[in-house]
Coordinates of C-alpha atoms and ligand atoms in Angstrom, one line a residue:
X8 CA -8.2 31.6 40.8
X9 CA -5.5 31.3 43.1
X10 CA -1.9 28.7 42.5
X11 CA -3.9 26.7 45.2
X12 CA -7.2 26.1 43.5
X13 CA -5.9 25.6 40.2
X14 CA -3.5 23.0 41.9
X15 CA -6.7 21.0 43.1
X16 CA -9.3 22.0 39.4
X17 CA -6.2 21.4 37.7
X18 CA -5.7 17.8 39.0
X19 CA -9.6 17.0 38.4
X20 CA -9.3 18.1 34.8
X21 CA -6.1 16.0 34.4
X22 CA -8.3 12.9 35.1
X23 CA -10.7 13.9 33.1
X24 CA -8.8 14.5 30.4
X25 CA -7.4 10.9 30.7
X26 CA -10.9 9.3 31.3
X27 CA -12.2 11.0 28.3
X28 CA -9.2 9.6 26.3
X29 CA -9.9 6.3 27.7
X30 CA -13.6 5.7 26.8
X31 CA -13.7 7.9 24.0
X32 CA -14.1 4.6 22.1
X33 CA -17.2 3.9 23.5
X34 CA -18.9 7.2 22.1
X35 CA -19.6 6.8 18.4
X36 CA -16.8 8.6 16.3
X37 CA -18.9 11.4 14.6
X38 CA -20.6 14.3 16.5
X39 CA -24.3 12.9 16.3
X40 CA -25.9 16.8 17.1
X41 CA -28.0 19.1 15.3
X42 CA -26.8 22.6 13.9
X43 CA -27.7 24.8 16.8
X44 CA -27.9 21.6 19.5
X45 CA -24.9 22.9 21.5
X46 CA -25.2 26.5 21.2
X47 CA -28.8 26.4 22.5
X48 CA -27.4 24.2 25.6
X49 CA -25.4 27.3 26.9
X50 CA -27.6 29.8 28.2
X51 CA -28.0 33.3 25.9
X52 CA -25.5 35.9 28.4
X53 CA -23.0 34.9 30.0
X54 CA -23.0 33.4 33.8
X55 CA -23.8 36.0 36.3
X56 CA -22.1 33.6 39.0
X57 CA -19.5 31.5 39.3
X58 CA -19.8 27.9 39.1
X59 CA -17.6 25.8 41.0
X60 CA -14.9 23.5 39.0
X61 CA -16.9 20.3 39.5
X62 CA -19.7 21.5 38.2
X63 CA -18.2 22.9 34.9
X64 CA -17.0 19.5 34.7
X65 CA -20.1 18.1 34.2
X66 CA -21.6 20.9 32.2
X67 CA -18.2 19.9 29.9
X68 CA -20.0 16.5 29.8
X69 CA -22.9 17.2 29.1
X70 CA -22.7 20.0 26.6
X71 CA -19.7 19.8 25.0
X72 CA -18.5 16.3 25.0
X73 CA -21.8 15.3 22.7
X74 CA -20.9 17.9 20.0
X75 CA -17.3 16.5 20.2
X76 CA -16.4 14.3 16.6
X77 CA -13.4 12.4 18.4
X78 CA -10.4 13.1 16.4
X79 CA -8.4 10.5 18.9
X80 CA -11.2 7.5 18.2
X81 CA -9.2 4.4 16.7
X82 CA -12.0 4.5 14.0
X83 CA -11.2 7.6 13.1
X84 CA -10.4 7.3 9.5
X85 CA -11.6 10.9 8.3
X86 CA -9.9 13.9 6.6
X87 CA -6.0 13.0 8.3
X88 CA -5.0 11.9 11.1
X89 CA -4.7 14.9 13.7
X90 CA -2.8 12.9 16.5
X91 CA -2.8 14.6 19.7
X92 CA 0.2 12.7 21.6
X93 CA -0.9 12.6 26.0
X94 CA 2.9 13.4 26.0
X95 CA 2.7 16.3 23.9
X96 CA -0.8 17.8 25.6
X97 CA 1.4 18.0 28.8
X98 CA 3.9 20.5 26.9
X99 CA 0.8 22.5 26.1
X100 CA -0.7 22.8 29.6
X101 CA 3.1 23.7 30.8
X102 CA 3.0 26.5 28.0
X103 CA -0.3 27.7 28.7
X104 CA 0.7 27.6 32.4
X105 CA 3.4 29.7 31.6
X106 CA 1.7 32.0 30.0
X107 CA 5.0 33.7 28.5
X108 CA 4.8 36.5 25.7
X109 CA 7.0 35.7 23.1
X110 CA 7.0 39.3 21.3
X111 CA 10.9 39.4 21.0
X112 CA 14.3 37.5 22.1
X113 CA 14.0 39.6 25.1
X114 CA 10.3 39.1 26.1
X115 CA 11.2 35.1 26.7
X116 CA 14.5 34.1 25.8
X117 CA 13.7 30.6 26.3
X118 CA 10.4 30.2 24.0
X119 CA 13.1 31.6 21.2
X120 CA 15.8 29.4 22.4
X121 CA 14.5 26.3 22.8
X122 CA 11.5 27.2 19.2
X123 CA 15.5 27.0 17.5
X124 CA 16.4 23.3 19.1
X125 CA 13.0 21.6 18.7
X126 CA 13.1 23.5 14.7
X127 CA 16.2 21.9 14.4
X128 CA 15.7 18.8 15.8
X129 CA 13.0 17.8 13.9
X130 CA 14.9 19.1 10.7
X131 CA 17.9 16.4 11.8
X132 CA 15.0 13.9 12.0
X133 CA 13.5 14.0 8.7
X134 CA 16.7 14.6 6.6
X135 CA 17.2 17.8 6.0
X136 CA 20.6 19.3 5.6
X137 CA 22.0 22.2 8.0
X138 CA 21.0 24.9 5.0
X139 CA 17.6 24.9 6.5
X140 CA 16.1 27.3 9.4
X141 CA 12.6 26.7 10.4
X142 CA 9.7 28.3 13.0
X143 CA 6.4 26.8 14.1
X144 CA 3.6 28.6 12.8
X145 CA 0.1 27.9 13.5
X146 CA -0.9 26.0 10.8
X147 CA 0.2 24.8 7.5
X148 CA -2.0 27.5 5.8
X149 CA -0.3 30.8 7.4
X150 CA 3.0 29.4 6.5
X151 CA 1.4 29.2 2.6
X152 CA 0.4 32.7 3.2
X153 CA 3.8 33.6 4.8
X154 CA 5.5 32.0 1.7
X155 CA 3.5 33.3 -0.7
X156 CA 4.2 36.9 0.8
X157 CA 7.8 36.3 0.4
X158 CA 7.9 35.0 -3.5
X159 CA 5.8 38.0 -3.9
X160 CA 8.4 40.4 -2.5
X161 CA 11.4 38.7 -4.0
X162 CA 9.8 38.7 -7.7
X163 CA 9.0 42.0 -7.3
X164 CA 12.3 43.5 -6.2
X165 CA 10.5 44.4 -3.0
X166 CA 7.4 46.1 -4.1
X167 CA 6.5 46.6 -0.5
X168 CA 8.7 49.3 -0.3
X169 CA 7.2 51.2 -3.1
X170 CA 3.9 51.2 -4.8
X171 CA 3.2 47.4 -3.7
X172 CA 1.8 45.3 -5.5
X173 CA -0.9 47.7 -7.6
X174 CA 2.3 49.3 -8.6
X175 CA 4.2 46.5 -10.6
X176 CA 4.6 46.7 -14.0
X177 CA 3.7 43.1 -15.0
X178 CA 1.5 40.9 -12.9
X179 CA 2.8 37.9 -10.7
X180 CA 1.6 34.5 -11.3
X181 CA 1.5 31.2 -9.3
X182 CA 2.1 27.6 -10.2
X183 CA 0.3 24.6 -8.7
X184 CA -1.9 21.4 -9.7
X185 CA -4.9 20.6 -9.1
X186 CA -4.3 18.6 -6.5
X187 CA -2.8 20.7 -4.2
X188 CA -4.7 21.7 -0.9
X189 CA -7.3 25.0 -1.2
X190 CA -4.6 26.7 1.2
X191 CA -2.4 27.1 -1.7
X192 CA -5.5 29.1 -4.0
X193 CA -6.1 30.8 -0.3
X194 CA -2.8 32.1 -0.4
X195 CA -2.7 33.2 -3.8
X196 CA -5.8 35.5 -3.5
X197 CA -4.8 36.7 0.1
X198 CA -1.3 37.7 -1.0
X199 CA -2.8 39.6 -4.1
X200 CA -1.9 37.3 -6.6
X201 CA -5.3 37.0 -8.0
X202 CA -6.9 33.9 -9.3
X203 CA -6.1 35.0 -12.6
X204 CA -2.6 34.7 -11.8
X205 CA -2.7 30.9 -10.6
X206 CA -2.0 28.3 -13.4
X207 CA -3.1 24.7 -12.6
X208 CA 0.0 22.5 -14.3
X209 CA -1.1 19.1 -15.7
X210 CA -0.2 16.0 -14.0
X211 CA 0.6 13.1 -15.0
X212 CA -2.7 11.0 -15.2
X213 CA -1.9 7.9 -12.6
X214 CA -0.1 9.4 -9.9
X215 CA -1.5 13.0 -10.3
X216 CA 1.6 14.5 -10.1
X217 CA 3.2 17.9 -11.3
X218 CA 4.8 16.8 -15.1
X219 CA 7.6 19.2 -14.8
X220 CA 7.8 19.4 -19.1
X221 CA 4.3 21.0 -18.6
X222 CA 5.6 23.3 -15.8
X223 CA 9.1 24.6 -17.7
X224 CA 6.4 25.4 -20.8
X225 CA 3.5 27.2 -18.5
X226 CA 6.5 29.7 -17.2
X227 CA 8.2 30.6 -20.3
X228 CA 4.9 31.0 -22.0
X229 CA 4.1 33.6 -19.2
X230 CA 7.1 34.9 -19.7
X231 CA 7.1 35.8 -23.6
X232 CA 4.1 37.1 -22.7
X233 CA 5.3 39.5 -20.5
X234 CA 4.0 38.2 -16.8
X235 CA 6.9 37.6 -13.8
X236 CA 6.8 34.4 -12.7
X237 CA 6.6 34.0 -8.5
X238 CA 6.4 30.8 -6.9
X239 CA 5.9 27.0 -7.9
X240 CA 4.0 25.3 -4.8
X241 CA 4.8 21.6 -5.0
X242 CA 2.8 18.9 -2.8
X243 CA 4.5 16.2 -1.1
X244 CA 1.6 14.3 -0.1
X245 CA -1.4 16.0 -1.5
X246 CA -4.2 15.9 0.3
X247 CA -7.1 13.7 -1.7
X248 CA -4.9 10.8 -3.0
X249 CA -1.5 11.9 -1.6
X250 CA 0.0 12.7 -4.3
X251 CA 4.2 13.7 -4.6
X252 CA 5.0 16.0 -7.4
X253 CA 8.6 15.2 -8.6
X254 CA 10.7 18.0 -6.5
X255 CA 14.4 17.6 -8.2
X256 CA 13.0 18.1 -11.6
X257 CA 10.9 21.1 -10.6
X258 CA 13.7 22.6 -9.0
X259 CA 15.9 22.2 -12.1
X260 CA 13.1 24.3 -14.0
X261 CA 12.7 27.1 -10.7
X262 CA 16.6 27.2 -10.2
X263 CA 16.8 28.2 -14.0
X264 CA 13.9 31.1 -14.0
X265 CA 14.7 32.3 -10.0
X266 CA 11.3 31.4 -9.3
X267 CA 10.4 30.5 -5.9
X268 CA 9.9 27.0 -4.7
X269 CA 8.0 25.7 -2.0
X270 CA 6.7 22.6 -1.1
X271 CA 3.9 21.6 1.1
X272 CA 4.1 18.6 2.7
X273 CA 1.6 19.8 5.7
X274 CA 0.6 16.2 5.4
X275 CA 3.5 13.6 4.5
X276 CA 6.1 15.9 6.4
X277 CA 5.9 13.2 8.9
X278 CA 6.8 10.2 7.0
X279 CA 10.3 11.9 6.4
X280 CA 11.0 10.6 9.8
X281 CA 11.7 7.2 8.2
X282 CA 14.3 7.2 5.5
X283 CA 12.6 5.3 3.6
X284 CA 9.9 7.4 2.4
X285 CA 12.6 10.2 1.7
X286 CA 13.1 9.4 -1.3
X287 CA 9.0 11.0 -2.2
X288 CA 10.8 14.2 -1.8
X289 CA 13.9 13.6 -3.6
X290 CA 15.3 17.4 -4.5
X291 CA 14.0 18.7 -1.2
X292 CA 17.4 20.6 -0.8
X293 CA 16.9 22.5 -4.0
X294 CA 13.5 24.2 -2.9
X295 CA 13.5 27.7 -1.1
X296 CA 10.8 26.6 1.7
X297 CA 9.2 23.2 3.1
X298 CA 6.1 23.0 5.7
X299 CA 4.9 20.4 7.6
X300 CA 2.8 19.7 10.2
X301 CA 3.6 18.2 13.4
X302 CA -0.5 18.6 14.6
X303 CA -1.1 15.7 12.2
X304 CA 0.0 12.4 11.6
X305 CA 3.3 13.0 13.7
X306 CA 0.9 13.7 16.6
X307 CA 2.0 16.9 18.4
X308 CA -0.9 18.3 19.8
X309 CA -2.5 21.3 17.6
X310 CA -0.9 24.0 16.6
X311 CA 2.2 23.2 15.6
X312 CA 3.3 23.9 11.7
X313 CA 6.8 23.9 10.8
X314 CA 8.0 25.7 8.1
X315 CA 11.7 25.9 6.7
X316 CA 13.5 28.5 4.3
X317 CA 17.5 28.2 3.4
X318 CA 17.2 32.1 2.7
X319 CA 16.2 33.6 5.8
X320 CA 17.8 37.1 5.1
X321 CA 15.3 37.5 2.5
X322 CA 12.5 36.1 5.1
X323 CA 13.4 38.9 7.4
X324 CA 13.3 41.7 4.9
X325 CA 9.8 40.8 3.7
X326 CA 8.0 40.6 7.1
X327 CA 10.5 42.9 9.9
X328 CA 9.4 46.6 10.9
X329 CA 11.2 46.7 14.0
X330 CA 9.5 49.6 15.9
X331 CA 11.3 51.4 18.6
X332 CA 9.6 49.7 21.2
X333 CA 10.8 46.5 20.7
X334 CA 14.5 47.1 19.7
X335 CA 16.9 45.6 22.5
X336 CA 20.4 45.4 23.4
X337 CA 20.2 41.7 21.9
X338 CA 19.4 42.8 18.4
X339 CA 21.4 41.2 15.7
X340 CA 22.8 38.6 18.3
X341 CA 19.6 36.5 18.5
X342 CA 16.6 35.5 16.5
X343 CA 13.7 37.5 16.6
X344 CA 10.9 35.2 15.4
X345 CA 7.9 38.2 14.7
X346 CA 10.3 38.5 11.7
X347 CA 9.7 35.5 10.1
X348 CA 6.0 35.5 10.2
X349 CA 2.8 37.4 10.5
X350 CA 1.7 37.6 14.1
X351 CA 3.5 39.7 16.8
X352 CA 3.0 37.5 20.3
X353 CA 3.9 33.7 20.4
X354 CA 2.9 30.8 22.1
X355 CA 5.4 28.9 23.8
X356 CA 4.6 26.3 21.3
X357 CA 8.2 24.2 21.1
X358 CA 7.4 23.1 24.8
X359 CA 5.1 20.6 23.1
X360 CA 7.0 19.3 20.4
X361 CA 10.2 18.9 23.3
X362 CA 7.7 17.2 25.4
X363 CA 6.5 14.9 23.0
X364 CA 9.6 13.7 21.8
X365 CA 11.1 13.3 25.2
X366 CA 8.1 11.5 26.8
X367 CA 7.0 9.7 23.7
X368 CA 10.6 8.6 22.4
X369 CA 11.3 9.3 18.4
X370 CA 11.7 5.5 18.0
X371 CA 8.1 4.8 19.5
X372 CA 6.7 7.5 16.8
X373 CA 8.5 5.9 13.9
X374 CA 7.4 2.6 14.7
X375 CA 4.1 3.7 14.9
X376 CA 4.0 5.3 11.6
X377 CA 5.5 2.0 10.1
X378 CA 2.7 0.0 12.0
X379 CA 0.0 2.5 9.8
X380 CA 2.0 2.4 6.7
X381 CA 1.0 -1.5 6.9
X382 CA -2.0 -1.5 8.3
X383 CA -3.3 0.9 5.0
X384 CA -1.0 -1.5 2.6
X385 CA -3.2 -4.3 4.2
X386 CA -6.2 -2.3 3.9
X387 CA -4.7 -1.5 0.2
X388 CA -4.5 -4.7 -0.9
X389 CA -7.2 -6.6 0.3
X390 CA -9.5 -3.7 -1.4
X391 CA -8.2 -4.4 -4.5
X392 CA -8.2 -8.3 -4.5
X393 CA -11.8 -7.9 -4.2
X394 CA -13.7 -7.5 -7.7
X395 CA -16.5 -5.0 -6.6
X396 CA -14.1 -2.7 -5.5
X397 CA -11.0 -0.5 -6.8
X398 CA -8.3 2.2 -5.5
X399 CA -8.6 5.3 -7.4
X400 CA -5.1 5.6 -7.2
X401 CA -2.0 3.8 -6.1
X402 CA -1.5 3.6 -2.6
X403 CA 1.7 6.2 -1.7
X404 CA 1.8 6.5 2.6
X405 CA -1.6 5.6 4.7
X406 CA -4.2 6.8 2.7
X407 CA -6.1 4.4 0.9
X408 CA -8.5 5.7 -1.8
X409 CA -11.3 3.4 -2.9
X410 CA -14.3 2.9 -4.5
X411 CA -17.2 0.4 -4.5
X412 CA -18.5 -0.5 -8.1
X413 CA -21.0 -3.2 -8.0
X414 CA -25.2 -2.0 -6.4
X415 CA -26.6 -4.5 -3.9
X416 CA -27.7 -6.8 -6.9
X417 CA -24.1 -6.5 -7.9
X418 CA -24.2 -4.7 -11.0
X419 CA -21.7 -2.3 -12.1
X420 CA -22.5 1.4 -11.5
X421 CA -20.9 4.4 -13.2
X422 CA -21.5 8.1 -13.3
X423 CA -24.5 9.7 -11.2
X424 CA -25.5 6.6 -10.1
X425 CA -22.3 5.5 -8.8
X426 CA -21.4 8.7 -7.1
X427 CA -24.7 8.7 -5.1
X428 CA -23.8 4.6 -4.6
X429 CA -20.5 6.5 -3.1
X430 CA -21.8 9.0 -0.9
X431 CA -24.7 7.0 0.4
X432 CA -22.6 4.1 1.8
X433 CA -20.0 6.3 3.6
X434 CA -22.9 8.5 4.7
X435 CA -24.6 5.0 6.3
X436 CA -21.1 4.5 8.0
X437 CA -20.6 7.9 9.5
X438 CA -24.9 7.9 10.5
X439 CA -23.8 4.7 12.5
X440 CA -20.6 6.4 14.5
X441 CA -19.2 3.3 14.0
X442 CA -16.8 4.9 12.0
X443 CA -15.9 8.2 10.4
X444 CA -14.7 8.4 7.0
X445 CA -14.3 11.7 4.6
X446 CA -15.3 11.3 0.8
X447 CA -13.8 13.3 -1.8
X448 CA -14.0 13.8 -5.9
X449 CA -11.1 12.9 -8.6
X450 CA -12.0 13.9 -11.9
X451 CA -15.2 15.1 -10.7
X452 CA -16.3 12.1 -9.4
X453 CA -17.0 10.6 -5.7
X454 CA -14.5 8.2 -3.7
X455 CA -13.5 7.6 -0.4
X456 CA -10.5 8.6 1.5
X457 CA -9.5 5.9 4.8
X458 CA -6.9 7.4 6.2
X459 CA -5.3 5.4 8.5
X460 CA -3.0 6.6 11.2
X461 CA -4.6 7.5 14.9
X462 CA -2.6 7.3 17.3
X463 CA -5.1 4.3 18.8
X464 CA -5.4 2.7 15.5
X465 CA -4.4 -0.9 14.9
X466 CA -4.9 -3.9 12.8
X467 CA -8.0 -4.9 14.7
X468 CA -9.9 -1.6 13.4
X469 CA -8.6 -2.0 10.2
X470 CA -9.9 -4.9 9.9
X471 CA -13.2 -4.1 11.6
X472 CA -13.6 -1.2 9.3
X473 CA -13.1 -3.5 6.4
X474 CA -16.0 -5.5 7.7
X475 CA -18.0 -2.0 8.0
X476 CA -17.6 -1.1 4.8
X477 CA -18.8 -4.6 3.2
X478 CA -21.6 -4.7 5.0
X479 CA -22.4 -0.6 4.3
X480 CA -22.6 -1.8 0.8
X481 CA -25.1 -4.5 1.4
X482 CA -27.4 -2.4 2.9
X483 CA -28.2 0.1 -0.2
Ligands
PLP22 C1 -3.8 19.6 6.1 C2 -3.1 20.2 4.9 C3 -2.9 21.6 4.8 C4 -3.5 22.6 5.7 O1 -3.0 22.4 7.0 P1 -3.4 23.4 8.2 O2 -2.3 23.3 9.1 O3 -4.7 22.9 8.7 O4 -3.6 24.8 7.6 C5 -2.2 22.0 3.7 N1 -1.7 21.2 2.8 C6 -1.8 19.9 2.9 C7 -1.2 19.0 1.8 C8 -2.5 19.3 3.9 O5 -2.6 18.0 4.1

């Protein structure tokens, strides 16, 4: 393709990008194919000929867009909101365009250069002191993994360099809760830990976070029995009911045994853009590394993951090698980002996050983040004013976790019954593409997550999905 037919494809896909983003609302939220209905739409090899642009267009149409659940769709209250800012798209389509290798300072000065400002941008913006240095990873998850490699190597006195892991005398072991997101147990067994090694420290039983009593006693019990305590993996915003373990007090009990803290925030990262939810991750300064993700409720496009350490020396000496063929003249001058993670090339990926808070405006974001902390504490509260239904848990940022008690006839349900009560009225919702909401289990049994916060959400579909959910419940 030549600069002069992308110019004229690029400008049709430009519109229909922004006609899909317009009606999207009219298409009903969740994918309503078949397992194999879009695979079997594409023919078995791939196309001897070319087709011309407007034609993939409306192959795009016709056999992508129906397998498409629309993340952007104002009733879009699923898994967590996974905003994908117009504004920050166009940083992504300038990166892509691009097309820059960023394999060292030297391969693209500028993805480095400017990967530092936006880094340190958004660390101004949600509060964090001038201790921190951060990178965009992909996700949330390979910054767990990243982390986890790192308490790993520093508890070990650098095993890497020696027999490894198989080679330390006593084994390495992981704190977390249960509440804390499967990337945490992910990153435990991927960075040899071993599930063995991974204690799940009680909470406290309302707002399900880490009881830091229980954590001091889970170490030092480890300890006397001869085990090397790692890393403590906090959540700030956990992912089924948003939970915020109590970071200060943690840290007092990490800073005292030089075990590793990190806390995941992949989630509620972006509610430290308003200062007053800062104070759900009071002690923040104390912990060794923080990630959050941009990709969700912030609304960068995905991938964008930041993750932040205040000891980057140590960073570097778990993940550099440094081959010949990349050494430079620049070395030691500038910041040479394959050593602070696992992959070698880079996207371009601060382009996106500059884009979107130049186009967007930070004010704009915040405000919209304060319009879906109230929309989900309207949500919250007229839930619970209602006597057939509860929150499992008290309402923290714009998640709201409920349940619906009473059958049609209005009888209480419990156990089996009232988890398949549960699962059938969300199921009748998401049939209907309506709306789309995710369920999930606390203490084993079924409830449902709304979380609010798409971009295109307002009071009018909270309110509408209110209505939904009433009437779901009738319908049993
Ligand atoms: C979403 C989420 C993750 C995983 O994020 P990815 O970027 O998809 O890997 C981890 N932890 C929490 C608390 C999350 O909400």
């Amino acid at each position: 393709m030549t600069p002069d037919e992308f110019r004229d494809a690029g400008h049709a896909l430009i519109d229909w990008i922004a006609d899909y983003r317009e009606h999207l609302n009219e298409m009903p939220v969740r994918a309503q194919v078949s397992p194999g209905d879009v695979r079997n739409q594409f023919p078995a090899t791939a196309p001897q000929d070319t087709v011309a642009f407007d034609a993939l267009l409306q192959q795009l149409d016709q056999r992508v867009v129906p397998g498409l659940t629309h993340m952007q769709h104002p009733m879009h209250f699923g898994w967590f909101p996974s905003n994908a800012s117009l504004a920050s798209v166009l940083g992504d389509i300038a990166s892509s365009g691009i097309g820059s290798l960023g394999i060292s300072w030297e391969s693209c000065p500028a993805l480095t250069e400017v990967e530092e400002v936006t880094c340190d941008w958004l660390r101004q913006l949600t509060g964090l002191s001038d201790a921190w240095h951060g990178s965009i990873h992909d996700t949330a998850s390979s910054a767990m993994v990243v982390m986890a490699l790192v308490a790993r190597e520093r508890a070990s006195d650098f095993c890497k360099l020696r027999g490894g892991l198989q080679a330390t005398p006593s084994a390495l072991t992981v704190y977390t809760t249960e509440q804390a997101h499967s990337s945490v147990a992910k990153a435990v067994q991927l960075a040899g830990f071993g599930d063995a090694n991974l204690r799940m420290v009680d909470c406290d039983p309302v707002h399900r976070s880490m009881d830091p009593a229980a954590l001091a006693e889970a170490i030092d019990s480890d300890i006397r029995n001869g085990l090397q305590p790692a890393l403590v993996v906090t959540s700030s915003g956990s992912t089924g009911i948003t939970a915020f373990d109590p970071i200060d007090d943690i840290a007092t009990v990490t800073e005292a045994r030089g075990v590793w803290l990190h806390v995941d925030a992949a989630m509620a990262g972006s509610a430290m853009l308003l200062s007053e939810c800062r104070h759900l991750w009071h002690g923040v300064e104390r912990a060794d590394s923080v990630a959050w993700n941009p990709h969700k409720w912030f609304g960068t496009v995905l991938d964008c993951a930041l993750c932040y350490v205040r000891d980057t020396e140590t960073l570097v000496r778990v993940l550099s090698t440094n081959p010949s063929y990349l050494q430079s003249g620049a070395d030691g001058q500038v910041t040479q980002y394959r050593d602070w993670g696992i992959p070698l090339g880079r996207r371009f990926r601060a382009l996106k996050l500059w884009f979107h808070l130049s186009l967007d405006g930070i004010e704009a974001i915040q405000s919209r983040l304060r319009r879906d902390l109230d929309n989900a504490r309207w949500l919250a509260e007229t839930v619970s004013a209602h006597p057939d239904w509860e929150l499992v848990a008290p309402l923290t940022l714009q998640t709201v976790c409920v349940r619906h008690l009473g059958d049609h006839a209005g009888a209480p349900l419990s156990g089996d019954a009232l988890d398949s009560h549960t699962l059938d009225w969300v199921r009748r919702i998401n049939d209907s593409g309506q709306a789309f909401l995710s369920p999930a289990t606390l203490d084993g049994r079924w409830f449902v997550r709304v979380s609010v916060g798409v971009e295109r959400t307002e009071r009018e579909h909270v309110e509408a999905l209110w209505t939904l959910m009433q009437a779901s419940v009738q319908d049993a």
